[in-house]
PDB file of C-alpha atoms in Angstrom:
ATOM      1  CA  MET A   1      40.005 -67.968 -36.454  1.00 71.00           C
ATOM      2  CA  LYS A   2      37.800 -65.132 -35.129  1.00 85.00           C
ATOM      3  CA  ILE A   3      34.154 -64.659 -36.173  1.00 87.00           C
ATOM      4  CA  GLY A   4      33.266 -62.251 -38.854  1.00 88.00           C
ATOM      5  CA  LYS A   5      30.565 -60.022 -39.067  1.00 87.00           C
ATOM      6  CA  THR A   6      29.355 -61.731 -42.417  1.00 90.00           C
ATOM      7  CA  ALA A   7      29.661 -64.917 -40.819  1.00 89.00           C
ATOM      8  CA  LEU A   8      27.498 -63.354 -38.079  1.00 83.00           C
ATOM      9  CA  LYS A   9      24.922 -62.774 -40.455  1.00 88.00           C
ATOM     10  CA  ILE A  10      24.801 -65.995 -41.954  1.00 89.00           C
ATOM     11  CA  ALA A  11      24.274 -67.455 -39.009  1.00 89.00           C
ATOM     12  CA  PHE A  12      21.347 -65.725 -37.861  1.00 89.00           C
ATOM     13  CA  TYR A  13      19.948 -66.390 -41.335  1.00 87.00           C
ATOM     14  CA  PHE A  14      19.563 -70.034 -40.653  1.00 90.00           C
ATOM     15  CA  VAL A  15      18.455 -69.403 -37.189  1.00 90.00           C
ATOM     16  CA  ALA A  16      15.691 -67.429 -38.704  1.00 90.00           C
ATOM     17  CA  LYS A  17      14.696 -70.428 -40.698  1.00 92.00           C
ATOM     18  CA  MET A  18      14.516 -72.420 -37.760  1.00 90.00           C
ATOM     19  CA  ASP A  19      12.082 -70.192 -36.307  1.00 91.00           C
ATOM     20  CA  ARG A  20      10.014 -69.721 -38.986  1.00 93.00           C
ATOM     21  CA  LYS A  21       9.679 -73.379 -39.113  1.00 92.00           C
ATOM     22  CA  ARG A  22       8.784 -73.549 -35.086  1.00 92.00           C
ATOM     23  CA  MET A  23       6.695 -70.832 -35.291  1.00 92.00           C
ATOM     24  CA  ARG A  24       4.142 -72.788 -37.751  1.00 93.00           C
ATOM     25  CA  SER A  25       3.363 -75.280 -35.182  1.00 93.00           C
ATOM     26  CA  TRP A  26       2.012 -72.406 -32.339  1.00 94.00           C
ATOM     27  CA  PRO A  27      -0.971 -71.844 -31.055  1.00 94.00           C
ATOM     28  CA  SER A  28      -3.045 -69.036 -32.897  1.00 95.00           C
ATOM     29  CA  ILE A  29      -2.603 -65.475 -31.818  1.00 95.00           C
ATOM     30  CA  ASP A  30      -6.648 -65.432 -32.353  1.00 96.00           C
ATOM     31  CA  GLN A  31      -6.923 -67.708 -29.059  1.00 95.00           C
ATOM     32  CA  TYR A  32      -6.408 -65.256 -27.023  1.00 98.00           C
ATOM     33  CA  GLU A  33      -7.706 -61.156 -26.880  1.00 98.00           C
ATOM     34  CA  HIS A  34      -4.714 -59.166 -27.501  1.00 98.00           C
ATOM     35  CA  VAL A  35      -3.859 -55.568 -28.934  1.00 98.00           C
ATOM     36  CA  LEU A  36      -0.988 -55.662 -31.578  1.00 98.00           C
ATOM     37  CA  ASP A  37       1.735 -53.263 -32.752  1.00 97.00           C
ATOM     38  CA  VAL A  38       1.193 -50.697 -30.285  1.00 97.00           C
ATOM     39  CA  ASP A  39       3.176 -47.567 -31.404  1.00 97.00           C
ATOM     40  CA  ALA A  40       4.550 -46.085 -28.317  1.00 95.00           C
ATOM     41  CA  ILE A  41       6.856 -43.031 -29.593  1.00 93.00           C
ATOM     42  CA  GLY A  42       4.633 -42.581 -32.672  1.00 91.00           C
ATOM     43  CA  GLU A  43       7.355 -42.526 -35.216  1.00 90.00           C
ATOM     44  CA  GLY A  44       5.689 -45.403 -37.404  1.00 92.00           C
ATOM     45  CA  ASN A  45       8.582 -47.829 -36.499  1.00 96.00           C
ATOM     46  CA  PHE A  46       7.997 -51.636 -36.380  1.00 97.00           C
ATOM     47  CA  TYR A  47      10.651 -51.813 -33.778  1.00 96.00           C
ATOM     48  CA  HIS A  48       9.118 -49.357 -31.190  1.00 97.00           C
ATOM     49  CA  CYS A  49       5.952 -51.122 -31.200  1.00 97.00           C
ATOM     50  CA  PHE A  50       4.762 -53.834 -28.483  1.00 98.00           C
ATOM     51  CA  ASP A  51       1.904 -56.305 -28.520  1.00 98.00           C
ATOM     52  CA  VAL A  52      -0.316 -57.156 -25.568  1.00 98.00           C
ATOM     53  CA  PHE A  53      -1.903 -60.396 -25.053  1.00 98.00           C
ATOM     54  CA  TYR A  54      -4.904 -61.211 -22.259  1.00 98.00           C
ATOM     55  CA  ALA A  55      -5.264 -64.077 -20.438  1.00 98.00           C
ATOM     56  CA  PRO A  56      -8.447 -66.470 -21.020  1.00 98.00           C
ATOM     57  CA  LYS A  57     -10.838 -65.112 -18.824  1.00 96.00           C
ATOM     58  CA  ASP A  58     -11.413 -67.867 -16.353  1.00 97.00           C
ATOM     59  CA  LYS A  59      -7.655 -67.957 -15.584  1.00 97.00           C
ATOM     60  CA  ARG A  60      -6.713 -64.232 -15.572  1.00 98.00           C
ATOM     61  CA  LEU A  61      -4.712 -63.577 -12.496  1.00 97.00           C
ATOM     62  CA  GLY A  62      -4.825 -59.839 -12.566  1.00 96.00           C
ATOM     63  CA  LYS A  63      -0.819 -59.585 -13.246  1.00 98.00           C
ATOM     64  CA  THR A  64       1.274 -58.528 -15.926  1.00 98.00           C
ATOM     65  CA  VAL A  65       4.617 -60.231 -17.503  1.00 98.00           C
ATOM     66  CA  PHE A  66       6.879 -57.752 -19.482  1.00 98.00           C
ATOM     67  CA  ASP A  67       8.856 -59.894 -21.583  1.00 98.00           C
ATOM     68  CA  ILE A  68      11.974 -58.945 -23.919  1.00 98.00           C
ATOM     69  CA  HIS A  69      13.183 -61.039 -26.465  1.00 98.00           C
ATOM     70  CA  GLY A  70      16.640 -61.930 -27.143  1.00 97.00           C
ATOM     71  CA  GLY A  71      18.681 -62.482 -30.307  1.00 95.00           C
ATOM     72  CA  ALA A  72      22.251 -61.598 -29.401  1.00 95.00           C
ATOM     73  CA  TYR A  73      21.361 -57.744 -30.062  1.00 96.00           C
ATOM     74  CA  ILE A  74      21.163 -57.892 -33.938  1.00 95.00           C
ATOM     75  CA  TYR A  75      18.460 -60.789 -34.502  1.00 95.00           C
ATOM     76  CA  GLY A  76      14.702 -61.088 -33.777  1.00 95.00           C
ATOM     77  CA  ASP A  77      11.577 -59.272 -32.604  1.00 97.00           C
ATOM     78  CA  ARG A  78       8.557 -59.561 -30.125  1.00 98.00           C
ATOM     79  CA  LYS A  79       6.977 -62.324 -32.525  1.00 97.00           C
ATOM     80  CA  ASN A  80       9.226 -64.560 -31.559  1.00 96.00           C
ATOM     81  CA  ASN A  81       8.530 -64.766 -28.416  1.00 98.00           C
ATOM     82  CA  PHE A  82       4.740 -65.342 -28.647  1.00 98.00           C
ATOM     83  CA  GLY A  83       5.006 -69.282 -28.143  1.00 97.00           C
ATOM     84  CA  PHE A  84       6.589 -68.665 -24.677  1.00 98.00           C
ATOM     85  CA  ALA A  85       3.666 -65.891 -24.359  1.00 98.00           C
ATOM     86  CA  SER A  86       1.109 -68.348 -24.619  1.00 98.00           C
ATOM     87  CA  VAL A  87       2.501 -70.621 -21.813  1.00 98.00           C
ATOM     88  CA  LEU A  88       2.122 -67.836 -19.511  1.00 98.00           C
ATOM     89  CA  LEU A  89      -1.027 -66.596 -20.740  1.00 98.00           C
ATOM     90  CA  GLU A  90      -2.445 -70.075 -20.218  1.00 98.00           C
ATOM     91  CA  LYS A  91      -0.966 -69.839 -16.575  1.00 98.00           C
ATOM     92  CA  GLY A  92      -3.210 -66.804 -16.047  1.00 98.00           C
ATOM     93  CA  TYR A  93      -0.887 -63.848 -16.711  1.00 98.00           C
ATOM     94  CA  ASP A  94      -1.214 -61.216 -19.028  1.00 98.00           C
ATOM     95  CA  VAL A  95       1.653 -60.809 -21.178  1.00 98.00           C
ATOM     96  CA  VAL A  96       3.362 -57.349 -22.867  1.00 98.00           C
ATOM     97  CA  LEU A  97       6.428 -58.420 -25.505  1.00 98.00           C
ATOM     98  CA  LEU A  98       8.269 -55.569 -26.175  1.00 98.00           C
ATOM     99  CA  ASP A  99      10.598 -54.672 -28.666  1.00 98.00           C
ATOM    100  CA  TYR A 100      13.838 -52.588 -29.646  1.00 97.00           C
ATOM    101  CA  GLU A 101      15.683 -52.218 -33.096  1.00 96.00           C
ATOM    102  CA  LYS A 102      18.412 -54.355 -34.167  1.00 95.00           C
ATOM    103  CA  ASN A 103      22.170 -53.085 -33.630  1.00 94.00           C
ATOM    104  CA  ASP A 104      23.853 -52.700 -36.892  1.00 92.00           C
ATOM    105  CA  GLY A 105      27.087 -50.922 -36.398  1.00 91.00           C
ATOM    106  CA  LYS A 106      25.701 -47.209 -35.657  1.00 92.00           C
ATOM    107  CA  ARG A 107      22.777 -48.306 -32.950  1.00 91.00           C
ATOM    108  CA  ASP A 108      24.321 -49.516 -29.838  1.00 92.00           C
ATOM    109  CA  CYS A 109      22.343 -51.189 -26.603  1.00 95.00           C
ATOM    110  CA  LEU A 110      22.013 -48.220 -24.549  1.00 94.00           C
ATOM    111  CA  GLY A 111      19.822 -46.660 -27.516  1.00 95.00           C
ATOM    112  CA  GLN A 112      17.990 -50.480 -27.331  1.00 97.00           C
ATOM    113  CA  VAL A 113      17.551 -49.875 -23.955  1.00 96.00           C
ATOM    114  CA  ARG A 114      16.028 -46.421 -24.285  1.00 95.00           C
ATOM    115  CA  THR A 115      13.507 -48.006 -26.642  1.00 97.00           C
ATOM    116  CA  LEU A 116      12.154 -50.602 -24.110  1.00 97.00           C
ATOM    117  CA  VAL A 117      12.296 -47.585 -21.245  1.00 96.00           C
ATOM    118  CA  ARG A 118       9.955 -45.699 -23.649  1.00 96.00           C
ATOM    119  CA  GLN A 119       7.250 -48.562 -24.320  1.00 97.00           C
ATOM    120  CA  ILE A 120       7.266 -49.031 -20.350  1.00 97.00           C
ATOM    121  CA  GLN A 121       6.590 -45.502 -19.957  1.00 95.00           C
ATOM    122  CA  TYR A 122       3.840 -45.460 -22.413  1.00 96.00           C
ATOM    123  CA  ILE A 123       2.217 -48.694 -21.005  1.00 97.00           C
ATOM    124  CA  LYS A 124       2.255 -47.112 -17.140  1.00 96.00           C
ATOM    125  CA  ASP A 125       0.591 -44.260 -18.678  1.00 95.00           C
ATOM    126  CA  HIS A 126      -1.631 -45.845 -20.637  1.00 96.00           C
ATOM    127  CA  GLU A 127      -2.512 -48.859 -18.171  1.00 96.00           C
ATOM    128  CA  LYS A 128      -6.088 -48.283 -17.472  1.00 96.00           C
ATOM    129  CA  GLU A 129      -6.523 -47.986 -21.539  1.00 97.00           C
ATOM    130  CA  LEU A 130      -4.604 -51.098 -22.162  1.00 98.00           C
ATOM    131  CA  ASN A 131      -6.742 -52.929 -19.450  1.00 97.00           C
ATOM    132  CA  LEU A 132      -3.453 -53.992 -17.335  1.00 98.00           C
ATOM    133  CA  ASN A 133      -2.733 -54.183 -13.744  1.00 96.00           C
ATOM    134  CA  LEU A 134       0.900 -53.210 -13.008  1.00 96.00           C
ATOM    135  CA  GLU A 135       0.395 -53.363  -9.436  1.00 95.00           C
ATOM    136  CA  HIS A 136       1.475 -56.794 -10.015  1.00 96.00           C
ATOM    137  CA  ALA A 137       3.684 -56.784 -12.486  1.00 97.00           C
ATOM    138  CA  PHE A 138       6.822 -59.046 -13.619  1.00 98.00           C
ATOM    139  CA  ILE A 139       9.307 -58.782 -15.964  1.00 98.00           C
ATOM    140  CA  THR A 140      11.233 -61.566 -18.093  1.00 98.00           C
ATOM    141  CA  GLY A 141      14.024 -61.534 -20.949  1.00 98.00           C
ATOM    142  CA  ASP A 142      16.097 -64.258 -22.609  1.00 98.00           C
ATOM    143  CA  SER A 143      20.019 -64.004 -23.449  1.00 98.00           C
ATOM    144  CA  ALA A 144      20.295 -60.617 -24.827  1.00 98.00           C
ATOM    145  CA  GLY A 145      16.970 -59.925 -23.639  1.00 98.00           C
ATOM    146  CA  GLY A 146      17.717 -61.317 -20.385  1.00 98.00           C
ATOM    147  CA  HIS A 147      20.606 -58.899 -20.058  1.00 98.00           C
ATOM    148  CA  PHE A 148      18.036 -55.986 -20.714  1.00 98.00           C
ATOM    149  CA  ALA A 149      15.471 -57.284 -18.376  1.00 98.00           C
ATOM    150  CA  LEU A 150      17.981 -57.269 -15.721  1.00 98.00           C
ATOM    151  CA  PHE A 151      19.395 -53.287 -16.393  1.00 96.00           C
ATOM    152  CA  ILE A 152      15.639 -52.206 -16.525  1.00 96.00           C
ATOM    153  CA  ALA A 153      15.243 -54.149 -13.320  1.00 96.00           C
ATOM    154  CA  GLU A 154      18.268 -52.096 -11.745  1.00 94.00           C
ATOM    155  CA  ILE A 155      17.077 -48.565 -12.954  1.00 92.00           C
ATOM    156  CA  ALA A 156      13.717 -49.756 -11.255  1.00 92.00           C
ATOM    157  CA  ALA A 157      15.674 -50.308  -8.096  1.00 89.00           C
ATOM    158  CA  ASN A 158      18.567 -47.504  -8.457  1.00 86.00           C
ATOM    159  CA  LYS A 159      17.351 -43.860  -8.766  1.00 84.00           C
ATOM    160  CA  ASP A 160      20.914 -42.370  -9.381  1.00 84.00           C
ATOM    161  CA  LEU A 161      21.385 -45.377 -12.563  1.00 84.00           C
ATOM    162  CA  SER A 162      18.022 -43.880 -13.739  1.00 85.00           C
ATOM    163  CA  ALA A 163      18.552 -40.436 -13.784  1.00 82.00           C
ATOM    164  CA  GLN A 164      22.232 -40.653 -14.869  1.00 80.00           C
ATOM    165  CA  ASN A 165      20.587 -41.674 -18.071  1.00 77.00           C
ATOM    166  CA  GLY A 166      17.233 -40.154 -17.906  1.00 83.00           C
ATOM    167  CA  LEU A 167      15.852 -43.866 -18.040  1.00 87.00           C
ATOM    168  CA  TYR A 168      12.634 -43.534 -15.879  1.00 86.00           C
ATOM    169  CA  LEU A 169       9.985 -45.591 -15.632  1.00 87.00           C
ATOM    170  CA  ASN A 170       7.135 -43.505 -14.025  1.00 80.00           C
ATOM    171  CA  GLY A 171       7.062 -44.928 -10.864  1.00 84.00           C
ATOM    172  CA  ILE A 172       6.606 -48.704 -12.256  1.00 90.00           C
ATOM    173  CA  SER A 173       8.083 -51.676 -10.187  1.00 91.00           C
ATOM    174  CA  PHE A 174       8.720 -55.200 -10.751  1.00 96.00           C
ATOM    175  CA  LYS A 175       7.497 -58.034  -8.052  1.00 97.00           C
ATOM    176  CA  ALA A 176      10.073 -60.378  -9.585  1.00 97.00           C
ATOM    177  CA  ILE A 177      12.506 -61.025 -12.392  1.00 98.00           C
ATOM    178  CA  ALA A 178      12.954 -64.200 -14.586  1.00 98.00           C
ATOM    179  CA  VAL A 179      15.593 -64.382 -16.849  1.00 98.00           C
ATOM    180  CA  CYS A 180      16.871 -67.282 -19.072  1.00 98.00           C
ATOM    181  CA  CYS A 181      20.534 -68.060 -20.181  1.00 98.00           C
ATOM    182  CA  PRO A 182      21.089 -64.040 -19.710  1.00 98.00           C
ATOM    183  CA  VAL A 183      23.914 -61.928 -20.614  1.00 97.00           C
ATOM    184  CA  PHE A 184      25.400 -60.807 -17.146  1.00 97.00           C
ATOM    185  CA  ASP A 185      28.796 -59.514 -17.236  1.00 96.00           C
ATOM    186  CA  PHE A 186      28.756 -57.362 -20.478  1.00 96.00           C
ATOM    187  CA  ARG A 187      32.162 -56.279 -20.175  1.00 94.00           C
ATOM    188  CA  ARG A 188      33.437 -59.896 -20.208  1.00 94.00           C
ATOM    189  CA  ALA A 189      31.352 -60.680 -22.956  1.00 93.00           C
ATOM    190  CA  VAL A 190      32.349 -57.931 -25.372  1.00 94.00           C
ATOM    191  CA  GLY A 191      36.111 -57.795 -24.238  1.00 88.00           C
ATOM    192  CA  GLY A 192      36.309 -61.826 -24.207  1.00 76.00           C
ATOM    193  CA  SER A 193      34.716 -62.199 -27.075  1.00 69.00           C
ATOM    194  CA  SER A 194      36.035 -64.590 -30.205  1.00 86.00           C
ATOM    195  CA  MET A 195      34.889 -61.851 -32.685  1.00 89.00           C
ATOM    196  CA  THR A 196      36.503 -59.541 -35.148  1.00 92.00           C
ATOM    197  CA  ALA A 197      36.091 -55.935 -34.361  1.00 93.00           C
ATOM    198  CA  GLY A 198      33.611 -55.585 -37.449  1.00 93.00           C
ATOM    199  CA  ALA A 199      31.433 -58.192 -35.558  1.00 93.00           C
ATOM    200  CA  LYS A 200      31.740 -56.785 -32.240  1.00 94.00           C
ATOM    201  CA  ARG A 201      31.060 -53.409 -33.780  1.00 94.00           C
ATOM    202  CA  LEU A 202      27.755 -54.964 -35.347  1.00 94.00           C
ATOM    203  CA  MET A 203      26.690 -56.814 -32.402  1.00 95.00           C
ATOM    204  CA  PHE A 204      27.475 -54.533 -29.298  1.00 95.00           C
ATOM    205  CA  GLY A 205      27.647 -50.844 -31.068  1.00 94.00           C
ATOM    206  CA  PRO A 206      30.139 -48.523 -31.888  1.00 95.00           C
ATOM    207  CA  ARG A 207      31.110 -47.883 -28.730  1.00 95.00           C
ATOM    208  CA  TYR A 208      32.121 -51.387 -27.968  1.00 94.00           C
ATOM    209  CA  GLN A 209      35.466 -50.091 -26.675  1.00 94.00           C
ATOM    210  CA  ASP A 210      34.226 -47.432 -24.757  1.00 95.00           C
ATOM    211  CA  GLU A 211      34.583 -48.121 -20.682  1.00 94.00           C
ATOM    212  CA  ASP A 212      31.939 -45.990 -19.685  1.00 92.00           C
ATOM    213  CA  TYR A 213      29.412 -47.700 -22.016  1.00 93.00           C
ATOM    214  CA  LEU A 214      30.626 -50.789 -20.985  1.00 94.00           C
ATOM    215  CA  LYS A 215      30.502 -50.423 -17.490  1.00 92.00           C
ATOM    216  CA  LEU A 216      26.988 -48.271 -17.628  1.00 91.00           C
ATOM    217  CA  LEU A 217      25.307 -51.493 -19.379  1.00 94.00           C
ATOM    218  CA  ASP A 218      27.120 -53.806 -17.107  1.00 95.00           C
ATOM    219  CA  VAL A 219      24.294 -55.401 -14.797  1.00 95.00           C
ATOM    220  CA  ARG A 220      26.976 -57.133 -12.787  1.00 96.00           C
ATOM    221  CA  ALA A 221      28.347 -53.811 -11.870  1.00 93.00           C
ATOM    222  CA  HIS A 222      25.077 -52.650 -10.694  1.00 92.00           C
ATOM    223  CA  TYR A 223      23.505 -55.520  -9.049  1.00 94.00           C
ATOM    224  CA  ALA A 224      24.064 -54.796  -5.663  1.00 90.00           C
ATOM    225  CA  GLU A 225      21.391 -52.432  -6.069  1.00 85.00           C
ATOM    226  CA  LEU A 226      18.953 -54.639  -7.384  1.00 92.00           C
ATOM    227  CA  ASP A 227      15.941 -55.409  -4.669  1.00 90.00           C
ATOM    228  CA  ILE A 228      13.317 -57.774  -6.342  1.00 96.00           C
ATOM    229  CA  PRO A 229      13.970 -61.906  -6.288  1.00 97.00           C
ATOM    230  CA  VAL A 230      15.750 -63.359  -9.248  1.00 98.00           C
ATOM    231  CA  PHE A 231      15.123 -66.211 -11.089  1.00 98.00           C
ATOM    232  CA  VAL A 232      17.588 -67.603 -13.285  1.00 98.00           C
ATOM    233  CA  SER A 233      17.602 -70.822 -15.893  1.00 98.00           C
ATOM    234  CA  SER A 234      20.491 -72.406 -17.838  1.00 98.00           C
ATOM    235  CA  CYS A 235      21.197 -75.425 -18.836  1.00 98.00           C
ATOM    236  CA  VAL A 236      24.500 -78.348 -19.841  1.00 98.00           C
ATOM    237  CA  ARG A 237      24.300 -76.994 -23.538  1.00 97.00           C
ATOM    238  CA  ASP A 238      23.471 -73.290 -23.191  1.00 97.00           C
ATOM    239  CA  PHE A 239      26.795 -71.453 -24.602  1.00 95.00           C
ATOM    240  CA  LEU A 240      26.342 -68.614 -21.988  1.00 96.00           C
ATOM    241  CA  LYS A 241      25.990 -70.727 -18.830  1.00 97.00           C
ATOM    242  CA  GLN A 242      28.916 -69.417 -17.221  1.00 97.00           C
ATOM    243  CA  GLU A 243      26.838 -66.319 -17.079  1.00 97.00           C
ATOM    244  CA  SER A 244      23.982 -67.933 -15.116  1.00 98.00           C
ATOM    245  CA  PHE A 245      26.296 -69.479 -12.797  1.00 98.00           C
ATOM    246  CA  ASP A 246      27.948 -66.181 -12.135  1.00 97.00           C
ATOM    247  CA  LEU A 247      24.428 -64.213 -11.766  1.00 98.00           C
ATOM    248  CA  ALA A 248      23.535 -66.874  -9.296  1.00 97.00           C
ATOM    249  CA  SER A 249      27.104 -66.809  -7.325  1.00 97.00           C
ATOM    250  CA  GLU A 250      26.909 -62.895  -7.247  1.00 95.00           C
ATOM    251  CA  SER A 251      23.543 -63.364  -5.955  1.00 96.00           C
ATOM    252  CA  LYS A 252      24.771 -65.131  -3.312  1.00 94.00           C
ATOM    253  CA  ARG A 253      27.564 -63.321  -2.172  1.00 93.00           C
ATOM    254  CA  ASN A 254      24.945 -59.920  -1.965  1.00 90.00           C
ATOM    255  CA  GLU A 255      22.397 -62.268   0.058  1.00 91.00           C
ATOM    256  CA  LYS A 256      19.901 -61.785  -2.452  1.00 92.00           C
ATOM    257  CA  THR A 257      16.659 -64.180  -3.168  1.00 93.00           C
ATOM    258  CA  CYS A 258      17.806 -66.028  -6.374  1.00 96.00           C
ATOM    259  CA  THR A 259      16.175 -69.363  -7.563  1.00 97.00           C
ATOM    260  CA  PHE A 260      18.896 -70.867  -9.944  1.00 98.00           C
ATOM    261  CA  LEU A 261      17.498 -73.755 -12.064  1.00 98.00           C
ATOM    262  CA  PHE A 262      19.879 -75.715 -14.053  1.00 98.00           C
ATOM    263  CA  ILE A 263      18.856 -78.601 -16.693  1.00 98.00           C
ATOM    264  CA  GLU A 264      21.274 -81.167 -16.931  1.00 97.00           C
ATOM    265  CA  ASP A 265      19.547 -83.059 -19.849  1.00 96.00           C
ATOM    266  CA  ASP A 266      22.114 -83.564 -22.584  1.00 92.00           C
ATOM    267  CA  ASP A 267      18.958 -83.703 -25.259  1.00 96.00           C
ATOM    268  CA  LYS A 268      20.240 -81.303 -28.153  1.00 95.00           C
ATOM    269  CA  LEU A 269      16.689 -79.572 -28.143  1.00 96.00           C
ATOM    270  CA  VAL A 270      17.575 -78.338 -24.519  1.00 97.00           C
ATOM    271  CA  ASP A 271      19.909 -75.453 -25.363  1.00 97.00           C
ATOM    272  CA  HIS A 272      20.150 -71.853 -25.081  1.00 97.00           C
ATOM    273  CA  VAL A 273      16.966 -70.481 -24.151  1.00 97.00           C
ATOM    274  CA  HIS A 274      14.872 -73.536 -25.157  1.00 98.00           C
ATOM    275  CA  ASN A 275      12.229 -72.828 -22.702  1.00 98.00           C
ATOM    276  CA  ILE A 276      11.358 -69.938 -25.529  1.00 97.00           C
ATOM    277  CA  THR A 277      11.890 -71.917 -28.579  1.00 96.00           C
ATOM    278  CA  GLU A 278      10.925 -75.336 -27.730  1.00 97.00           C
ATOM    279  CA  PHE A 279       8.623 -74.606 -24.864  1.00 97.00           C
ATOM    280  CA  ARG A 280       6.420 -77.672 -25.298  1.00 97.00           C
ATOM    281  CA  HIS A 281       9.658 -80.146 -24.411  1.00 98.00           C
ATOM    282  CA  PRO A 282       9.344 -81.584 -20.883  1.00 98.00           C
ATOM    283  CA  GLU A 283      12.437 -79.915 -19.507  1.00 98.00           C
ATOM    284  CA  SER A 284      11.109 -76.544 -21.149  1.00 98.00           C
ATOM    285  CA  ILE A 285       7.942 -76.792 -19.174  1.00 98.00           C
ATOM    286  CA  ARG A 286       9.912 -77.819 -16.357  1.00 98.00           C
ATOM    287  CA  VAL A 287      11.720 -74.215 -16.552  1.00 98.00           C
ATOM    288  CA  ASN A 288       8.259 -72.537 -17.233  1.00 98.00           C
ATOM    289  CA  ASP A 289       6.429 -73.958 -14.606  1.00 98.00           C
ATOM    290  CA  ALA A 290       9.179 -73.358 -12.425  1.00 98.00           C
ATOM    291  CA  ILE A 291       8.669 -69.608 -13.520  1.00 98.00           C
ATOM    292  CA  ASP A 292       5.259 -69.034 -12.610  1.00 98.00           C
ATOM    293  CA  ALA A 293       6.074 -70.805  -8.991  1.00 97.00           C
ATOM    294  CA  PHE A 294       8.391 -68.244  -8.406  1.00 98.00           C
ATOM    295  CA  PHE A 295       6.296 -65.177  -9.501  1.00 98.00           C
ATOM    296  CA  ARG A 296       3.245 -66.418  -7.613  1.00 96.00           C
ATOM    297  CA  LYS A 297       5.689 -67.021  -4.328  1.00 96.00           C
ATOM    298  CA  ALA A 298       7.157 -63.162  -5.125  1.00 94.00           C
ATOM    299  CA  ASP A 299       4.154 -62.050  -5.144  1.00 89.00           C
ATOM    300  CA  GLY A 300       2.831 -63.518  -2.201  1.00 84.00           C
ATOM    301  CA  LYS A 301      -0.082 -65.463  -4.057  1.00 67.00           C
TER     302      LYS A 301
END
């Protein structure tokens, strides 16, 4: 029996309840200097805005992490990732939480990427006003956000891919990328899904059967062009773990610098994107400490 769009909506209703419960135990955003809900496009749309958080002054490294939340392309927003951001803030990084509109059967993933790119363009143009240092910039993402982070890193590295779609980053580059439980093979994710046509349309957009659309957004198809170090993490209970294995294998085949951390703990809390949702768990601390070490090594500091 295939999963329908109603079942998807019900599933994410319960995910939202769990997330709200988790968020009640998070640190207060008031612990950190911040600028919230910066409207990058000027249309008054919540999902076109981003949040900036600054590391404590005594820890601040002068490095910026752009983070893209997951949610199967249809759930969540930047506020869901503040817990993870607080971990990076305590390690000295300034953090920008990016956002994008949810797919709804009419929007699609390329439109979501365009929104993210426009936010990054705005941040680059207002770097001094936002008090950020983009000479030392990194990008992270989890699940669907990992897909988008990889795709944006590819755009930064591949001028042809960038020009083909009018997706320009205004000269910004990233020192490294860290993705957690990402979507790597987009064509497989869409084509091999056990969902109905309606559910696929909801999640991936109305062009889910368009081969050109799928190939464009398939980071595996453009991965050879990526020219920065990659960190990827997954775990036994990650239902997308094959994506991470394939990313690591493709990195090895293309002789790319890739750090793959696979957590073999069978604890039920150590599941898909656990280092985001359960960031205080020992195994999540292990992942996030590894991301910090990876960034410092990639930046030579």
